[in-house]
Tab-separated table of C-alpha atoms in Angstrom:
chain	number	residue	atom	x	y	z
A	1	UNK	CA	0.000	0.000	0.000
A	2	UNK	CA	1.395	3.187	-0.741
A	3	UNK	CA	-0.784	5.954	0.857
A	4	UNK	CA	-0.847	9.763	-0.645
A	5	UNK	CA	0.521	11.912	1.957
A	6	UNK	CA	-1.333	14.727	1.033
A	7	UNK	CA	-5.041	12.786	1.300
A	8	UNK	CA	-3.800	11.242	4.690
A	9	UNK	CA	-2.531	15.214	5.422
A	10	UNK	CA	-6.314	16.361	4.604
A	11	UNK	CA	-7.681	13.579	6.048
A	12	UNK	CA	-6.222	13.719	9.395
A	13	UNK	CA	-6.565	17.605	9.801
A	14	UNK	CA	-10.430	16.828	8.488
A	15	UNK	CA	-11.072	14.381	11.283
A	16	UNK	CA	-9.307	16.960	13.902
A	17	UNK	CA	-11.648	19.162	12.902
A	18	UNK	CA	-14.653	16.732	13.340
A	19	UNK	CA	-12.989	16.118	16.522
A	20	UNK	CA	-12.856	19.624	17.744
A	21	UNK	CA	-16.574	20.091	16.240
A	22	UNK	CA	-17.927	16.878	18.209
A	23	UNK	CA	-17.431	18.735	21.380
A	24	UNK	CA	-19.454	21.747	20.523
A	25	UNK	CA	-22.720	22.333	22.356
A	26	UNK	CA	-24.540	22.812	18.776
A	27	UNK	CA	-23.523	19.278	18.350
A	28	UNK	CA	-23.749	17.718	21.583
A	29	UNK	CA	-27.458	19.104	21.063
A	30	UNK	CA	-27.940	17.209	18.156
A	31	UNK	CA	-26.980	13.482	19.480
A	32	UNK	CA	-28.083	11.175	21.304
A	33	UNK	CA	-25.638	11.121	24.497
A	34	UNK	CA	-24.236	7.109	24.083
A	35	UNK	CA	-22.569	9.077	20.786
A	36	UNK	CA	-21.980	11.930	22.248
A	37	UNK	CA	-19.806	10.260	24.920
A	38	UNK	CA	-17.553	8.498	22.253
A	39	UNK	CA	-17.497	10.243	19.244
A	40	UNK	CA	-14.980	12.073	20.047
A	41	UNK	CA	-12.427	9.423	21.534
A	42	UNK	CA	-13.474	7.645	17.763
A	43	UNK	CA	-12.229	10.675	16.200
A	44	UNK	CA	-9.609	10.535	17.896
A	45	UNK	CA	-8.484	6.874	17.237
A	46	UNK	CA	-9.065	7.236	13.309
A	47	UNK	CA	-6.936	10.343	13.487
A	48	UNK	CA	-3.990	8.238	14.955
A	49	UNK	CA	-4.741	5.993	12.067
A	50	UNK	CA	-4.616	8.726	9.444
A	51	UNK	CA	-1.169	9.903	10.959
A	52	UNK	CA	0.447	6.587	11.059
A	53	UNK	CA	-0.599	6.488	7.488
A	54	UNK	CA	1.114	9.785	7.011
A	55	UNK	CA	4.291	8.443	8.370
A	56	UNK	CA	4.358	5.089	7.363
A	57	UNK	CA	3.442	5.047	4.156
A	58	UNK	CA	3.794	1.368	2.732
A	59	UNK	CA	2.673	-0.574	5.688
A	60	UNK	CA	-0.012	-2.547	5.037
A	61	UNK	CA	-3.379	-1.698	6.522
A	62	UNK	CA	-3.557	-4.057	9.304
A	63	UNK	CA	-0.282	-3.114	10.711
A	64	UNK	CA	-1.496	0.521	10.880
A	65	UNK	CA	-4.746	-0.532	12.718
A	66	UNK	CA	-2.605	-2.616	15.183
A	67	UNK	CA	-0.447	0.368	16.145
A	68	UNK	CA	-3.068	2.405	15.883
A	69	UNK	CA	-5.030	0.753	18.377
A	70	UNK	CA	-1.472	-0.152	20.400
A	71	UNK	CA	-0.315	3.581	20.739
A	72	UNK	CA	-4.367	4.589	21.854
A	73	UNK	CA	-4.423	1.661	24.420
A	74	UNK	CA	-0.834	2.903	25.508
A	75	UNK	CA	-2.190	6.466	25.950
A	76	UNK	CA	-5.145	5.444	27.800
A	77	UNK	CA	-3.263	3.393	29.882
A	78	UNK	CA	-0.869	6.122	30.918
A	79	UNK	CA	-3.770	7.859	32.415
A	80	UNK	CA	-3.311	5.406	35.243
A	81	UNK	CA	-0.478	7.452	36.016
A	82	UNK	CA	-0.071	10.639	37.732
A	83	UNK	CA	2.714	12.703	39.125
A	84	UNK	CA	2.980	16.248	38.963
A	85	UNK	CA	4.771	16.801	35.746
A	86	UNK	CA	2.276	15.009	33.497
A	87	UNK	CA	-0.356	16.145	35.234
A	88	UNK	CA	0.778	19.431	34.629
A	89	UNK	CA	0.795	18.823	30.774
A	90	UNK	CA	-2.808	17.119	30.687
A	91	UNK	CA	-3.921	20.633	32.897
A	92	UNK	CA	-3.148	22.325	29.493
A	93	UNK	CA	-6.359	22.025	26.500
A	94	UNK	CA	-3.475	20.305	24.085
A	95	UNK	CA	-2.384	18.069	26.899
A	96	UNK	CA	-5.503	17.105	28.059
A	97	UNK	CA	-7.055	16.819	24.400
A	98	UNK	CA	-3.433	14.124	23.367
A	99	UNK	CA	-3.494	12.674	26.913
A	100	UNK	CA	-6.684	12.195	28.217
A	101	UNK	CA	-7.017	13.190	31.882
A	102	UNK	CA	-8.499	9.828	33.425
A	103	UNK	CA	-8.489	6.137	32.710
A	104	UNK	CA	-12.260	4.743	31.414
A	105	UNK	CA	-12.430	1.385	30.066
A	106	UNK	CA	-14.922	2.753	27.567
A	107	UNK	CA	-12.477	4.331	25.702
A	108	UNK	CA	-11.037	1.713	24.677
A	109	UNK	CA	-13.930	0.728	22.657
A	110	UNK	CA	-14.537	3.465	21.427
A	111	UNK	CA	-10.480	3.870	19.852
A	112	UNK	CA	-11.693	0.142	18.632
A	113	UNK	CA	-14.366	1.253	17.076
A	114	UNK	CA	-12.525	4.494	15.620
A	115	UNK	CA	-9.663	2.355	14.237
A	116	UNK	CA	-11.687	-0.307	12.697
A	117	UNK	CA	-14.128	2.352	10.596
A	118	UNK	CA	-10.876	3.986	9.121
A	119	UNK	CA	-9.406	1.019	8.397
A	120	UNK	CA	-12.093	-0.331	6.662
A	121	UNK	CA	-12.409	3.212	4.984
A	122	UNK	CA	-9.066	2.382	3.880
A	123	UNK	CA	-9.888	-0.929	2.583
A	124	UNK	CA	-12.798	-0.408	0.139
A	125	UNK	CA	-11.223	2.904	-1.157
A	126	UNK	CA	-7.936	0.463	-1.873
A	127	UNK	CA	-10.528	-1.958	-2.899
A	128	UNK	CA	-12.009	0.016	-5.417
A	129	UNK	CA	-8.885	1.739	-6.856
A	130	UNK	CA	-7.726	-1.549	-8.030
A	131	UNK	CA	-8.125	-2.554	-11.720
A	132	UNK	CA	-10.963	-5.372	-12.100
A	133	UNK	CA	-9.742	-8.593	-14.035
């Protein structure tokens, strides 16, 4: 797979922006609170996806998904640990937004979920692009 940098540039500023927009109160207004509680953290996993895309250009889509899903498990599970200096960071909006601030099992299903719809993305536009025999 060779990913265009640019698309997985757009894409992963796009789904920031989705992101940032899921928080809103306009938004928030407009779904039902289950989604409301995990779109963003879906975002959020399909914008790690995007970005290890960016970077690693010719791995193969399931290899993004797994470290994907590995580096937003590994963040999550740093939020079991506090001491001053991180906490300090996550205090910040950027922090807080990379970070997280507390541990929820949740989350992790939600990054699952997040992962799994870009990667699937992924797959039928690859899918698709491909010449029929």
């Amino acid at each position: 797979m060779n990913r265009h940098p640019l698309t997985y540039g757009i894409c992963t500023v796009f789904i920031i922006a989705l992101g940032l927009l899921s928080r809103t109160a306009y938004i928030t207004a407009l779904l039902p609170g289950i989604i409301n509680a995990y779109l963003g953290d879906a975002l959020w996993a399909a914008m790690i996806f995007t970005g290890f895309g960016l970077l690693f250009r010719h791995i193969r889509t399931e290899t993004a998904a797994f470290l994907s899903l590995s580096f937003c498990c590994l963040i999550e599970c740093s939020q079991l640990y506090h001491a001053p200096w991180i906490d300090a960071i996550r205090s910040s909006t950027l922090g807080g937004l990379i970070l997280g601030w507390q541990f929820v099992w949740s989350d992790i299903f939600a990054y699952t979920l997040g992962v799994c719809a870009a990667a699937l993305l992924e797959w039928a536009v690859k899918r698709n692009r491909q010449p029929s025999s």
